[in-house]
Amino acid sequence: MLDGKALILATKKYAHDNVSKSWYYTLSTLIFLISSLTLTILVPWLLLKFVLSIFSGLLIVRLFVIYHDYLHKAILHKSKIAELFFTIYGWYTLAPKRIWANSHNYHHKHNSKLSTASIGSYPIYTLHQFKNSSKKKQQTYLFIRHPLTIIFGVIFAFLFGMCIRPLLKKGIYQCFDNIIAMLFHVFYQGSVIYFFNIQTWLFICFIPHFISGAIGAYLFYVQHNFPGVLFDTNENWVYEKAAMESTCYMNTTPFWHWVTGNIGYHHIHHMNARIPFYKLPTVMNEIKEFQNVKQTTLKLKDITAALKLKVWDPDIQKMIPV
């Protein structure tokens, strides 16, 4: 049985980019997205427009996971063309490249540490911290973790969390690309309204970004907030233990694995973020230690169970409701 650093070493042979395959998945997803948005404008039937707008939202999620892999240097990291494209895509998804990369890399290095778990993820209070916090802090904490806040992820996780909040904290000099991302959306969405109409804006801007924001925010949440998750103090924290016990595998259908770019194999991704997304199922199939792990699904009962979790109780080593 492999464990500890031996398990990390076993993943190294998979941590290599197949450039042609990476471009194929990137460009095919982009073509699907552009085609879906274009058809949404052209088709005359409202129901079909609605269906296409939802599909566009799902494609935004898939392309975001590919963007996320690029920022981990798992794919295309030497390509200047990829750098330009993914910089623009970061603006399009309200997740500017510098802010996303910095916060997300920090999250990988500190996943499930109680003192810093909230950086690049959702905040975690212990039961003691929560009970001894002011009413305002408790309300803020519960608001951030509220299901409606997650559903409106495009506003709270992306617009505010990725663009406005870092800008307020760090200033224009360090977050200039945040301003570009917001201006990009003002110009892009304003142009859609100006050259088309509000209905077109609804179907190619609002619905796709709402869908992708909700799914993205929930994935951020559930990957580290699920029944059975473990958190630890800094002094007891171990990287590979955090990957296996504080991160889950999302057991879902091939369609949803495609939409989410295999991000559901999250325990493997946290063990070695340099493994391209399209190799993650192979790693799980070939290394048996990755198969017997904590799981969640996209079934309503599992979504509800995850969303009920609020604070960490160190006495019973569980996340609990409040």
PDB file of C-alpha atoms in Angstrom:
ATOM      1  CA  MET A   1       0.000   0.000   0.000  1.00  0.00           C
ATOM      2  CA  LEU A   2       1.289   3.415  -0.966  1.00  0.00           C
ATOM      3  CA  ASP A   3       0.971   6.294   1.465  1.00  0.00           C
ATOM      4  CA  GLY A   4       2.585   9.595   2.298  1.00  0.00           C
ATOM      5  CA  LYS A   5       5.284  10.804  -0.048  1.00  0.00           C
ATOM      6  CA  ALA A   6       5.342   7.453  -1.851  1.00  0.00           C
ATOM      7  CA  LEU A   7       1.820   8.176  -3.052  1.00  0.00           C
ATOM      8  CA  ILE A   8       2.856  11.621  -4.312  1.00  0.00           C
ATOM      9  CA  LEU A   9       5.812  10.071  -6.145  1.00  0.00           C
ATOM     10  CA  ALA A  10       3.526   7.489  -7.761  1.00  0.00           C
ATOM     11  CA  THR A  11       1.587  10.332  -9.435  1.00  0.00           C
ATOM     12  CA  LYS A  12       4.626  11.993 -10.997  1.00  0.00           C
ATOM     13  CA  LYS A  13       4.615   9.909 -14.174  1.00  0.00           C
ATOM     14  CA  TYR A  14       1.150  11.305 -14.982  1.00  0.00           C
ATOM     15  CA  ALA A  15       2.133  14.956 -14.436  1.00  0.00           C
ATOM     16  CA  HIS A  16       3.081  15.695 -18.032  1.00  0.00           C
ATOM     17  CA  ASP A  17       1.172  17.701 -20.598  1.00  0.00           C
ATOM     18  CA  ASN A  18       0.168  16.243 -23.940  1.00  0.00           C
ATOM     19  CA  VAL A  19       0.189  19.558 -25.811  1.00  0.00           C
ATOM     20  CA  SER A  20      -1.891  18.454 -28.786  1.00  0.00           C
ATOM     21  CA  LYS A  21      -4.510  16.885 -26.508  1.00  0.00           C
ATOM     22  CA  SER A  22      -4.605  19.983 -24.296  1.00  0.00           C
ATOM     23  CA  TRP A  23      -5.166  22.215 -27.327  1.00  0.00           C
ATOM     24  CA  TYR A  24      -7.820  19.835 -28.650  1.00  0.00           C
ATOM     25  CA  TYR A  25      -9.835  19.972 -25.424  1.00  0.00           C
ATOM     26  CA  THR A  26      -9.364  23.727 -25.055  1.00  0.00           C
ATOM     27  CA  LEU A  27     -10.301  24.652 -28.629  1.00  0.00           C
ATOM     28  CA  SER A  28     -13.150  22.155 -28.955  1.00  0.00           C
ATOM     29  CA  THR A  29     -14.745  23.484 -25.756  1.00  0.00           C
ATOM     30  CA  LEU A  30     -14.269  27.065 -26.961  1.00  0.00           C
ATOM     31  CA  ILE A  31     -15.859  26.228 -30.327  1.00  0.00           C
ATOM     32  CA  PHE A  32     -18.802  24.575 -28.569  1.00  0.00           C
ATOM     33  CA  LEU A  33     -19.232  27.660 -26.378  1.00  0.00           C
ATOM     34  CA  ILE A  34     -19.068  30.155 -29.254  1.00  0.00           C
ATOM     35  CA  SER A  35     -21.448  27.990 -31.319  1.00  0.00           C
ATOM     36  CA  SER A  36     -23.894  27.672 -28.436  1.00  0.00           C
ATOM     37  CA  LEU A  37     -23.930  31.421 -27.789  1.00  0.00           C
ATOM     38  CA  THR A  38     -24.284  32.181 -31.508  1.00  0.00           C
ATOM     39  CA  LEU A  39     -27.180  29.735 -31.927  1.00  0.00           C
ATOM     40  CA  THR A  40     -28.836  31.273 -28.872  1.00  0.00           C
ATOM     41  CA  ILE A  41     -28.952  34.584 -30.753  1.00  0.00           C
ATOM     42  CA  LEU A  42     -30.056  33.095 -34.066  1.00  0.00           C
ATOM     43  CA  VAL A  43     -32.781  30.588 -33.156  1.00  0.00           C
ATOM     44  CA  PRO A  44     -36.297  32.071 -32.976  1.00  0.00           C
ATOM     45  CA  TRP A  45     -37.744  29.752 -30.299  1.00  0.00           C
ATOM     46  CA  LEU A  46     -37.577  30.902 -26.682  1.00  0.00           C
ATOM     47  CA  LEU A  47     -37.466  27.387 -25.232  1.00  0.00           C
ATOM     48  CA  LEU A  48     -34.490  26.463 -27.422  1.00  0.00           C
ATOM     49  CA  LYS A  49     -32.781  29.748 -26.507  1.00  0.00           C
ATOM     50  CA  PHE A  50     -33.222  28.847 -22.842  1.00  0.00           C
ATOM     51  CA  VAL A  51     -31.815  25.336 -23.314  1.00  0.00           C
ATOM     52  CA  LEU A  52     -28.838  26.681 -25.271  1.00  0.00           C
ATOM     53  CA  SER A  53     -28.155  29.335 -22.626  1.00  0.00           C
ATOM     54  CA  ILE A  54     -28.012  26.630 -19.938  1.00  0.00           C
ATOM     55  CA  PHE A  55     -25.666  24.566 -22.119  1.00  0.00           C
ATOM     56  CA  SER A  56     -23.468  27.665 -22.560  1.00  0.00           C
ATOM     57  CA  GLY A  57     -23.275  27.960 -18.776  1.00  0.00           C
ATOM     58  CA  LEU A  58     -22.111  24.350 -18.533  1.00  0.00           C
ATOM     59  CA  LEU A  59     -19.466  24.976 -21.199  1.00  0.00           C
ATOM     60  CA  ILE A  60     -18.208  28.009 -19.253  1.00  0.00           C
ATOM     61  CA  VAL A  61     -17.702  25.675 -16.269  1.00  0.00           C
ATOM     62  CA  ARG A  62     -15.746  23.163 -18.378  1.00  0.00           C
ATOM     63  CA  LEU A  63     -13.542  25.843 -19.920  1.00  0.00           C
ATOM     64  CA  PHE A  64     -12.962  27.355 -16.473  1.00  0.00           C
ATOM     65  CA  VAL A  65     -11.561  24.046 -15.196  1.00  0.00           C
ATOM     66  CA  ILE A  66      -9.263  23.963 -18.233  1.00  0.00           C
ATOM     67  CA  TYR A  67      -8.227  27.564 -17.392  1.00  0.00           C
ATOM     68  CA  HIS A  68      -7.633  26.427 -13.801  1.00  0.00           C
ATOM     69  CA  ASP A  69      -5.357  23.632 -15.084  1.00  0.00           C
ATOM     70  CA  TYR A  70      -3.417  26.143 -17.160  1.00  0.00           C
ATOM     71  CA  LEU A  71      -2.796  28.287 -14.083  1.00  0.00           C
ATOM     72  CA  HIS A  72      -1.499  25.208 -12.250  1.00  0.00           C
ATOM     73  CA  LYS A  73       0.958  24.806 -15.163  1.00  0.00           C
ATOM     74  CA  ALA A  74      -0.559  21.386 -15.815  1.00  0.00           C
ATOM     75  CA  ILE A  75      -1.273  22.283 -19.455  1.00  0.00           C
ATOM     76  CA  LEU A  76       0.065  24.694 -22.107  1.00  0.00           C
ATOM     77  CA  HIS A  77       2.143  26.697 -19.636  1.00  0.00           C
ATOM     78  CA  LYS A  78       4.829  27.571 -22.195  1.00  0.00           C
ATOM     79  CA  SER A  79       2.405  28.841 -24.830  1.00  0.00           C
ATOM     80  CA  LYS A  80       2.114  32.607 -25.340  1.00  0.00           C
ATOM     81  CA  ILE A  81      -1.121  32.099 -27.279  1.00  0.00           C
ATOM     82  CA  ALA A  82      -2.585  30.157 -24.357  1.00  0.00           C
ATOM     83  CA  GLU A  83      -1.442  32.901 -21.981  1.00  0.00           C
ATOM     84  CA  LEU A  84      -3.295  35.555 -24.000  1.00  0.00           C
ATOM     85  CA  PHE A  85      -6.422  33.450 -24.380  1.00  0.00           C
ATOM     86  CA  PHE A  86      -6.643  32.423 -20.728  1.00  0.00           C
ATOM     87  CA  THR A  87      -5.960  35.977 -19.552  1.00  0.00           C
ATOM     88  CA  ILE A  88      -9.022  37.113 -21.507  1.00  0.00           C
ATOM     89  CA  TYR A  89     -11.006  34.107 -20.287  1.00  0.00           C
ATOM     90  CA  GLY A  90     -10.174  35.075 -16.704  1.00  0.00           C
ATOM     91  CA  TRP A  91     -11.763  38.474 -17.362  1.00  0.00           C
ATOM     92  CA  TYR A  92     -14.766  36.797 -18.980  1.00  0.00           C
ATOM     93  CA  THR A  93     -15.374  34.636 -15.878  1.00  0.00           C
ATOM     94  CA  LEU A  94     -14.616  37.433 -13.386  1.00  0.00           C
ATOM     95  CA  ALA A  95     -11.652  35.422 -12.086  1.00  0.00           C
ATOM     96  CA  PRO A  96      -8.610  37.508 -13.091  1.00  0.00           C
ATOM     97  CA  LYS A  97      -5.501  35.420 -13.600  1.00  0.00           C
ATOM     98  CA  ARG A  98      -3.284  36.900 -10.885  1.00  0.00           C
ATOM     99  CA  ILE A  99      -5.902  36.887  -8.108  1.00  0.00           C
ATOM    100  CA  TRP A 100      -7.162  33.415  -8.929  1.00  0.00           C
ATOM    101  CA  ALA A 101      -3.676  31.923  -9.202  1.00  0.00           C
ATOM    102  CA  ASN A 102      -2.420  33.488  -5.959  1.00  0.00           C
ATOM    103  CA  SER A 103      -5.429  32.560  -3.831  1.00  0.00           C
ATOM    104  CA  HIS A 104      -5.841  29.113  -5.357  1.00  0.00           C
ATOM    105  CA  ASN A 105      -2.170  28.157  -5.049  1.00  0.00           C
ATOM    106  CA  TYR A 106      -2.288  29.250  -1.411  1.00  0.00           C
ATOM    107  CA  HIS A 107      -5.351  27.062  -0.938  1.00  0.00           C
ATOM    108  CA  HIS A 108      -3.481  24.036  -2.300  1.00  0.00           C
ATOM    109  CA  LYS A 109      -0.558  24.593   0.051  1.00  0.00           C
ATOM    110  CA  HIS A 110      -2.785  25.067   3.107  1.00  0.00           C
ATOM    111  CA  ASN A 111      -5.873  22.956   2.340  1.00  0.00           C
ATOM    112  CA  SER A 112      -7.780  22.069   5.554  1.00  0.00           C
ATOM    113  CA  LYS A 113      -5.557  24.045   7.946  1.00  0.00           C
ATOM    114  CA  LEU A 114      -7.992  25.557  10.430  1.00  0.00           C
ATOM    115  CA  SER A 115      -6.115  28.837  10.684  1.00  0.00           C
ATOM    116  CA  THR A 116      -5.960  29.539   6.941  1.00  0.00           C
ATOM    117  CA  ALA A 117      -8.616  27.326   5.291  1.00  0.00           C
ATOM    118  CA  SER A 118     -10.699  30.350   4.256  1.00  0.00           C
ATOM    119  CA  ILE A 119      -8.046  31.756   1.877  1.00  0.00           C
ATOM    120  CA  GLY A 120      -9.045  30.577  -1.581  1.00  0.00           C
ATOM    121  CA  SER A 121     -11.985  28.642  -0.148  1.00  0.00           C
ATOM    122  CA  TYR A 122     -14.927  29.022   2.230  1.00  0.00           C
ATOM    123  CA  PRO A 123     -14.212  30.145   5.824  1.00  0.00           C
ATOM    124  CA  ILE A 124     -14.149  27.530   8.594  1.00  0.00           C
ATOM    125  CA  TYR A 125     -14.893  28.391  12.214  1.00  0.00           C
ATOM    126  CA  THR A 126     -14.559  25.906  15.026  1.00  0.00           C
ATOM    127  CA  LEU A 127     -17.616  25.564  17.251  1.00  0.00           C
ATOM    128  CA  HIS A 128     -15.753  27.476  19.972  1.00  0.00           C
ATOM    129  CA  GLN A 129     -14.791  30.299  17.577  1.00  0.00           C
ATOM    130  CA  PHE A 130     -18.350  30.598  16.336  1.00  0.00           C
ATOM    131  CA  LYS A 131     -19.891  30.702  19.812  1.00  0.00           C
ATOM    132  CA  ASN A 132     -17.380  33.329  20.947  1.00  0.00           C
ATOM    133  CA  SER A 133     -17.732  35.554  17.878  1.00  0.00           C
ATOM    134  CA  SER A 134     -19.852  38.686  17.790  1.00  0.00           C
ATOM    135  CA  LYS A 135     -23.360  38.469  16.364  1.00  0.00           C
ATOM    136  CA  LYS A 136     -22.220  40.392  13.289  1.00  0.00           C
ATOM    137  CA  LYS A 137     -19.320  37.978  12.622  1.00  0.00           C
ATOM    138  CA  GLN A 138     -21.620  34.995  13.065  1.00  0.00           C
ATOM    139  CA  GLN A 139     -24.119  36.444  10.599  1.00  0.00           C
ATOM    140  CA  THR A 140     -21.385  37.240   8.079  1.00  0.00           C
ATOM    141  CA  TYR A 141     -19.939  33.739   8.392  1.00  0.00           C
ATOM    142  CA  LEU A 142     -23.326  32.078   7.918  1.00  0.00           C
ATOM    143  CA  PHE A 143     -24.164  34.416   5.024  1.00  0.00           C
ATOM    144  CA  ILE A 144     -20.986  33.402   3.153  1.00  0.00           C
ATOM    145  CA  ARG A 145     -21.884  29.731   3.577  1.00  0.00           C
ATOM    146  CA  HIS A 146     -25.618  30.147   2.912  1.00  0.00           C
ATOM    147  CA  PRO A 147     -27.083  28.127  -0.009  1.00  0.00           C
ATOM    148  CA  LEU A 148     -28.475  31.278  -1.649  1.00  0.00           C
ATOM    149  CA  THR A 149     -25.045  32.920  -1.514  1.00  0.00           C
ATOM    150  CA  ILE A 150     -23.635  29.860  -3.288  1.00  0.00           C
ATOM    151  CA  ILE A 151     -26.448  29.869  -5.867  1.00  0.00           C
ATOM    152  CA  PHE A 152     -25.683  33.524  -6.613  1.00  0.00           C
ATOM    153  CA  GLY A 153     -22.004  32.655  -6.913  1.00  0.00           C
ATOM    154  CA  VAL A 154     -21.476  34.881  -9.943  1.00  0.00           C
ATOM    155  CA  ILE A 155     -22.080  37.874  -7.652  1.00  0.00           C
ATOM    156  CA  PHE A 156     -20.649  36.755  -4.320  1.00  0.00           C
ATOM    157  CA  ALA A 157     -17.847  34.320  -5.238  1.00  0.00           C
ATOM    158  CA  PHE A 158     -16.713  35.882  -8.509  1.00  0.00           C
ATOM    159  CA  LEU A 159     -17.683  39.570  -8.835  1.00  0.00           C
ATOM    160  CA  PHE A 160     -17.223  40.387  -5.148  1.00  0.00           C
ATOM    161  CA  GLY A 161     -14.846  37.620  -4.018  1.00  0.00           C
ATOM    162  CA  MET A 162     -12.486  37.630  -6.995  1.00  0.00           C
ATOM    163  CA  CYS A 163     -12.729  41.238  -8.178  1.00  0.00           C
ATOM    164  CA  ILE A 164     -14.087  43.792  -5.700  1.00  0.00           C
ATOM    165  CA  ARG A 165     -12.819  42.432  -2.361  1.00  0.00           C
ATOM    166  CA  PRO A 166      -9.159  42.015  -3.433  1.00  0.00           C
ATOM    167  CA  LEU A 167      -9.281  45.461  -5.025  1.00  0.00           C
ATOM    168  CA  LEU A 168     -10.514  47.022  -1.771  1.00  0.00           C
ATOM    169  CA  LYS A 169      -7.875  45.160   0.262  1.00  0.00           C
ATOM    170  CA  LYS A 170      -4.815  45.489  -1.983  1.00  0.00           C
ATOM    171  CA  GLY A 171      -5.476  48.559  -4.096  1.00  0.00           C
ATOM    172  CA  ILE A 172      -5.400  49.332  -7.812  1.00  0.00           C
ATOM    173  CA  TYR A 173      -1.671  48.674  -8.335  1.00  0.00           C
ATOM    174  CA  GLN A 174      -1.838  45.020  -7.268  1.00  0.00           C
ATOM    175  CA  CYS A 175      -5.308  44.377  -8.719  1.00  0.00           C
ATOM    176  CA  PHE A 176      -5.331  46.269 -11.999  1.00  0.00           C
ATOM    177  CA  ASP A 177      -6.550  43.181 -13.860  1.00  0.00           C
ATOM    178  CA  ASN A 178      -9.589  43.134 -11.539  1.00  0.00           C
ATOM    179  CA  ILE A 179     -10.576  46.529 -12.926  1.00  0.00           C
ATOM    180  CA  ILE A 180     -10.015  45.253 -16.466  1.00  0.00           C
ATOM    181  CA  ALA A 181     -12.263  42.238 -15.766  1.00  0.00           C
ATOM    182  CA  MET A 182     -15.094  44.431 -14.494  1.00  0.00           C
ATOM    183  CA  LEU A 183     -14.727  46.928 -17.339  1.00  0.00           C
ATOM    184  CA  PHE A 184     -14.636  44.004 -19.775  1.00  0.00           C
ATOM    185  CA  HIS A 185     -18.051  42.930 -18.469  1.00  0.00           C
ATOM    186  CA  VAL A 186     -19.478  46.448 -18.620  1.00  0.00           C
ATOM    187  CA  PHE A 187     -18.380  46.753 -22.253  1.00  0.00           C
ATOM    188  CA  TYR A 188     -19.297  43.192 -23.262  1.00  0.00           C
ATOM    189  CA  GLN A 189     -22.715  43.074 -21.621  1.00  0.00           C
ATOM    190  CA  GLY A 190     -23.491  46.672 -22.505  1.00  0.00           C
ATOM    191  CA  SER A 191     -22.672  45.941 -26.150  1.00  0.00           C
ATOM    192  CA  VAL A 192     -25.048  42.984 -26.180  1.00  0.00           C
ATOM    193  CA  ILE A 193     -27.870  45.204 -24.897  1.00  0.00           C
ATOM    194  CA  TYR A 194     -26.993  48.044 -27.305  1.00  0.00           C
ATOM    195  CA  PHE A 195     -26.655  45.950 -30.484  1.00  0.00           C
ATOM    196  CA  PHE A 196     -29.378  43.407 -29.633  1.00  0.00           C
ATOM    197  CA  ASN A 197     -31.837  43.742 -26.732  1.00  0.00           C
ATOM    198  CA  ILE A 198     -32.494  42.812 -23.096  1.00  0.00           C
ATOM    199  CA  GLN A 199     -33.835  39.395 -24.085  1.00  0.00           C
ATOM    200  CA  THR A 200     -30.594  38.531 -25.895  1.00  0.00           C
ATOM    201  CA  TRP A 201     -28.596  39.753 -22.877  1.00  0.00           C
ATOM    202  CA  LEU A 202     -30.686  37.482 -20.658  1.00  0.00           C
ATOM    203  CA  PHE A 203     -29.919  34.408 -22.766  1.00  0.00           C
ATOM    204  CA  ILE A 204     -26.247  34.920 -23.631  1.00  0.00           C
ATOM    205  CA  CYS A 205     -25.027  36.840 -20.572  1.00  0.00           C
ATOM    206  CA  PHE A 206     -27.207  36.511 -17.505  1.00  0.00           C
ATOM    207  CA  ILE A 207     -28.289  32.847 -17.639  1.00  0.00           C
ATOM    208  CA  PRO A 208     -24.915  31.348 -18.721  1.00  0.00           C
ATOM    209  CA  HIS A 209     -22.963  33.306 -16.088  1.00  0.00           C
ATOM    210  CA  PHE A 210     -25.586  32.627 -13.421  1.00  0.00           C
ATOM    211  CA  ILE A 211     -25.466  28.868 -14.151  1.00  0.00           C
ATOM    212  CA  SER A 212     -21.661  28.713 -14.281  1.00  0.00           C
ATOM    213  CA  GLY A 213     -21.323  30.877 -11.158  1.00  0.00           C
ATOM    214  CA  ALA A 214     -23.710  28.677  -9.153  1.00  0.00           C
ATOM    215  CA  ILE A 215     -22.037  25.435 -10.236  1.00  0.00           C
ATOM    216  CA  GLY A 216     -18.552  26.864  -9.739  1.00  0.00           C
ATOM    217  CA  ALA A 217     -19.342  28.196  -6.262  1.00  0.00           C
ATOM    218  CA  TYR A 218     -20.891  24.896  -5.215  1.00  0.00           C
ATOM    219  CA  LEU A 219     -17.901  22.927  -6.489  1.00  0.00           C
ATOM    220  CA  PHE A 220     -15.559  25.242  -4.534  1.00  0.00           C
ATOM    221  CA  TYR A 221     -17.707  24.559  -1.478  1.00  0.00           C
ATOM    222  CA  VAL A 222     -18.426  20.836  -1.602  1.00  0.00           C
ATOM    223  CA  GLN A 223     -14.886  19.721  -2.473  1.00  0.00           C
ATOM    224  CA  HIS A 224     -13.832  20.669   1.075  1.00  0.00           C
ATOM    225  CA  ASN A 225     -17.169  20.824   2.924  1.00  0.00           C
ATOM    226  CA  PHE A 226     -18.742  17.384   2.924  1.00  0.00           C
ATOM    227  CA  PRO A 227     -19.737  14.816   5.573  1.00  0.00           C
ATOM    228  CA  GLY A 228     -16.542  13.140   6.754  1.00  0.00           C
ATOM    229  CA  VAL A 229     -14.171  15.985   5.912  1.00  0.00           C
ATOM    230  CA  LEU A 230     -11.296  16.519   8.359  1.00  0.00           C
ATOM    231  CA  PHE A 231      -9.598  19.748   9.382  1.00  0.00           C
ATOM    232  CA  ASP A 232      -6.406  20.086  11.380  1.00  0.00           C
ATOM    233  CA  THR A 233      -4.245  22.536  13.272  1.00  0.00           C
ATOM    234  CA  ASN A 234      -1.106  23.891  11.604  1.00  0.00           C
ATOM    235  CA  GLU A 235       1.269  21.821  13.728  1.00  0.00           C
ATOM    236  CA  ASN A 236      -0.475  18.518  12.881  1.00  0.00           C
ATOM    237  CA  TRP A 237      -1.104  19.268   9.200  1.00  0.00           C
ATOM    238  CA  VAL A 238       0.352  16.951   6.532  1.00  0.00           C
ATOM    239  CA  TYR A 239       0.002  17.734   2.826  1.00  0.00           C
ATOM    240  CA  GLU A 240      -0.806  14.242   1.520  1.00  0.00           C
ATOM    241  CA  LYS A 241      -3.150  13.513   4.441  1.00  0.00           C
ATOM    242  CA  ALA A 242      -5.066  16.703   3.650  1.00  0.00           C
ATOM    243  CA  ALA A 243      -5.396  15.663  -0.009  1.00  0.00           C
ATOM    244  CA  MET A 244      -6.850  12.262   0.923  1.00  0.00           C
ATOM    245  CA  GLU A 245      -8.964  13.097   3.984  1.00  0.00           C
ATOM    246  CA  SER A 246      -9.971  16.732   3.524  1.00  0.00           C
ATOM    247  CA  THR A 247     -10.847  16.488  -0.157  1.00  0.00           C
ATOM    248  CA  CYS A 248     -13.470  14.297  -1.766  1.00  0.00           C
ATOM    249  CA  TYR A 249     -14.160  12.412  -4.962  1.00  0.00           C
ATOM    250  CA  MET A 250     -17.389  13.434  -6.693  1.00  0.00           C
ATOM    251  CA  ASN A 251     -18.947  10.193  -7.900  1.00  0.00           C
ATOM    252  CA  THR A 252     -21.115  11.310 -10.788  1.00  0.00           C
ATOM    253  CA  THR A 253     -22.026  10.535 -14.393  1.00  0.00           C
ATOM    254  CA  PRO A 254     -19.657  10.716 -17.402  1.00  0.00           C
ATOM    255  CA  PHE A 255     -21.610  13.763 -18.619  1.00  0.00           C
ATOM    256  CA  TRP A 256     -21.004  15.684 -15.390  1.00  0.00           C
ATOM    257  CA  HIS A 257     -17.361  14.640 -15.287  1.00  0.00           C
ATOM    258  CA  TRP A 258     -17.097  16.106 -18.813  1.00  0.00           C
ATOM    259  CA  VAL A 259     -18.867  19.345 -17.838  1.00  0.00           C
ATOM    260  CA  THR A 260     -16.695  19.785 -14.738  1.00  0.00           C
ATOM    261  CA  GLY A 261     -13.450  18.836 -16.480  1.00  0.00           C
ATOM    262  CA  ASN A 262     -12.873  15.912 -14.076  1.00  0.00           C
ATOM    263  CA  ILE A 263     -12.480  18.328 -11.168  1.00  0.00           C
ATOM    264  CA  GLY A 264     -14.508  15.775  -9.184  1.00  0.00           C
ATOM    265  CA  TYR A 265     -11.306  13.701  -8.938  1.00  0.00           C
ATOM    266  CA  HIS A 266     -10.323  16.396  -6.499  1.00  0.00           C
ATOM    267  CA  HIS A 267      -8.335  14.274  -4.067  1.00  0.00           C
ATOM    268  CA  ILE A 268      -5.957  13.327  -6.895  1.00  0.00           C
ATOM    269  CA  HIS A 269      -5.783  16.920  -8.091  1.00  0.00           C
ATOM    270  CA  HIS A 270      -4.779  18.008  -4.574  1.00  0.00           C
ATOM    271  CA  MET A 271      -2.178  15.287  -4.363  1.00  0.00           C
ATOM    272  CA  ASN A 272      -0.534  16.533  -7.572  1.00  0.00           C
ATOM    273  CA  ALA A 273      -1.935  19.638  -9.265  1.00  0.00           C
ATOM    274  CA  ARG A 274       0.403  19.204 -12.253  1.00  0.00           C
ATOM    275  CA  ILE A 275      -1.610  16.230 -13.547  1.00  0.00           C
ATOM    276  CA  PRO A 276      -3.708  17.400 -16.539  1.00  0.00           C
ATOM    277  CA  PHE A 277      -7.448  17.089 -16.008  1.00  0.00           C
ATOM    278  CA  TYR A 278      -7.819  14.497 -18.761  1.00  0.00           C
ATOM    279  CA  LYS A 279      -5.425  12.098 -16.984  1.00  0.00           C
ATOM    280  CA  LEU A 280      -7.150  12.126 -13.590  1.00  0.00           C
ATOM    281  CA  PRO A 281      -9.515   9.177 -14.312  1.00  0.00           C
ATOM    282  CA  THR A 282      -6.518   7.118 -15.457  1.00  0.00           C
ATOM    283  CA  VAL A 283      -4.675   7.857 -12.205  1.00  0.00           C
ATOM    284  CA  MET A 284      -7.672   6.717 -10.186  1.00  0.00           C
ATOM    285  CA  ASN A 285      -8.016   3.536 -12.239  1.00  0.00           C
ATOM    286  CA  GLU A 286      -4.331   2.618 -12.000  1.00  0.00           C
ATOM    287  CA  ILE A 287      -3.509   3.584  -8.395  1.00  0.00           C
ATOM    288  CA  LYS A 288      -5.848   1.694  -6.101  1.00  0.00           C
ATOM    289  CA  GLU A 289      -5.107   3.887  -3.071  1.00  0.00           C
ATOM    290  CA  PHE A 290      -7.108   6.666  -4.746  1.00  0.00           C
ATOM    291  CA  GLN A 291     -10.191   4.478  -5.103  1.00  0.00           C
ATOM    292  CA  ASN A 292     -11.166   4.031  -1.451  1.00  0.00           C
ATOM    293  CA  VAL A 293     -11.774   7.667  -0.523  1.00  0.00           C
ATOM    294  CA  LYS A 294     -14.521   9.904   0.800  1.00  0.00           C
ATOM    295  CA  GLN A 295     -17.166  10.614  -1.809  1.00  0.00           C
ATOM    296  CA  THR A 296     -20.043  12.914  -2.573  1.00  0.00           C
ATOM    297  CA  THR A 297     -22.487  13.066  -5.467  1.00  0.00           C
ATOM    298  CA  LEU A 298     -24.758  15.566  -7.190  1.00  0.00           C
ATOM    299  CA  LYS A 299     -27.841  13.848  -5.770  1.00  0.00           C
ATOM    300  CA  LEU A 300     -30.146  16.147  -3.806  1.00  0.00           C
ATOM    301  CA  LYS A 301     -29.624  14.284  -0.503  1.00  0.00           C
ATOM    302  CA  ASP A 302     -25.829  14.710  -0.730  1.00  0.00           C
ATOM    303  CA  ILE A 303     -26.078  18.363  -1.775  1.00  0.00           C
ATOM    304  CA  THR A 304     -28.418  19.023   1.173  1.00  0.00           C
ATOM    305  CA  ALA A 305     -26.134  17.147   3.590  1.00  0.00           C
ATOM    306  CA  ALA A 306     -23.122  19.202   2.494  1.00  0.00           C
ATOM    307  CA  LEU A 307     -24.941  22.539   2.684  1.00  0.00           C
ATOM    308  CA  LYS A 308     -26.111  21.852   6.251  1.00  0.00           C
ATOM    309  CA  LEU A 309     -22.512  21.743   7.530  1.00  0.00           C
ATOM    310  CA  LYS A 310     -21.460  24.993   9.205  1.00  0.00           C
ATOM    311  CA  VAL A 311     -18.706  24.685  11.852  1.00  0.00           C
ATOM    312  CA  TRP A 312     -15.915  22.286  12.826  1.00  0.00           C
ATOM    313  CA  ASP A 313     -16.264  20.524  16.187  1.00  0.00           C
ATOM    314  CA  PRO A 314     -12.758  19.345  17.168  1.00  0.00           C
ATOM    315  CA  ASP A 315     -14.105  17.218  20.036  1.00  0.00           C
ATOM    316  CA  ILE A 316     -15.952  14.858  17.693  1.00  0.00           C
ATOM    317  CA  GLN A 317     -13.788  15.617  14.615  1.00  0.00           C
ATOM    318  CA  LYS A 318     -16.772  16.539  12.450  1.00  0.00           C
ATOM    319  CA  MET A 319     -18.377  19.431  10.638  1.00  0.00           C
ATOM    320  CA  ILE A 320     -21.785  20.083  12.190  1.00  0.00           C
ATOM    321  CA  PRO A 321     -24.815  22.370  11.697  1.00  0.00           C
ATOM    322  CA  VAL A 322     -25.463  25.264  14.088  1.00  0.00           C
TER     323      VAL A 322
END
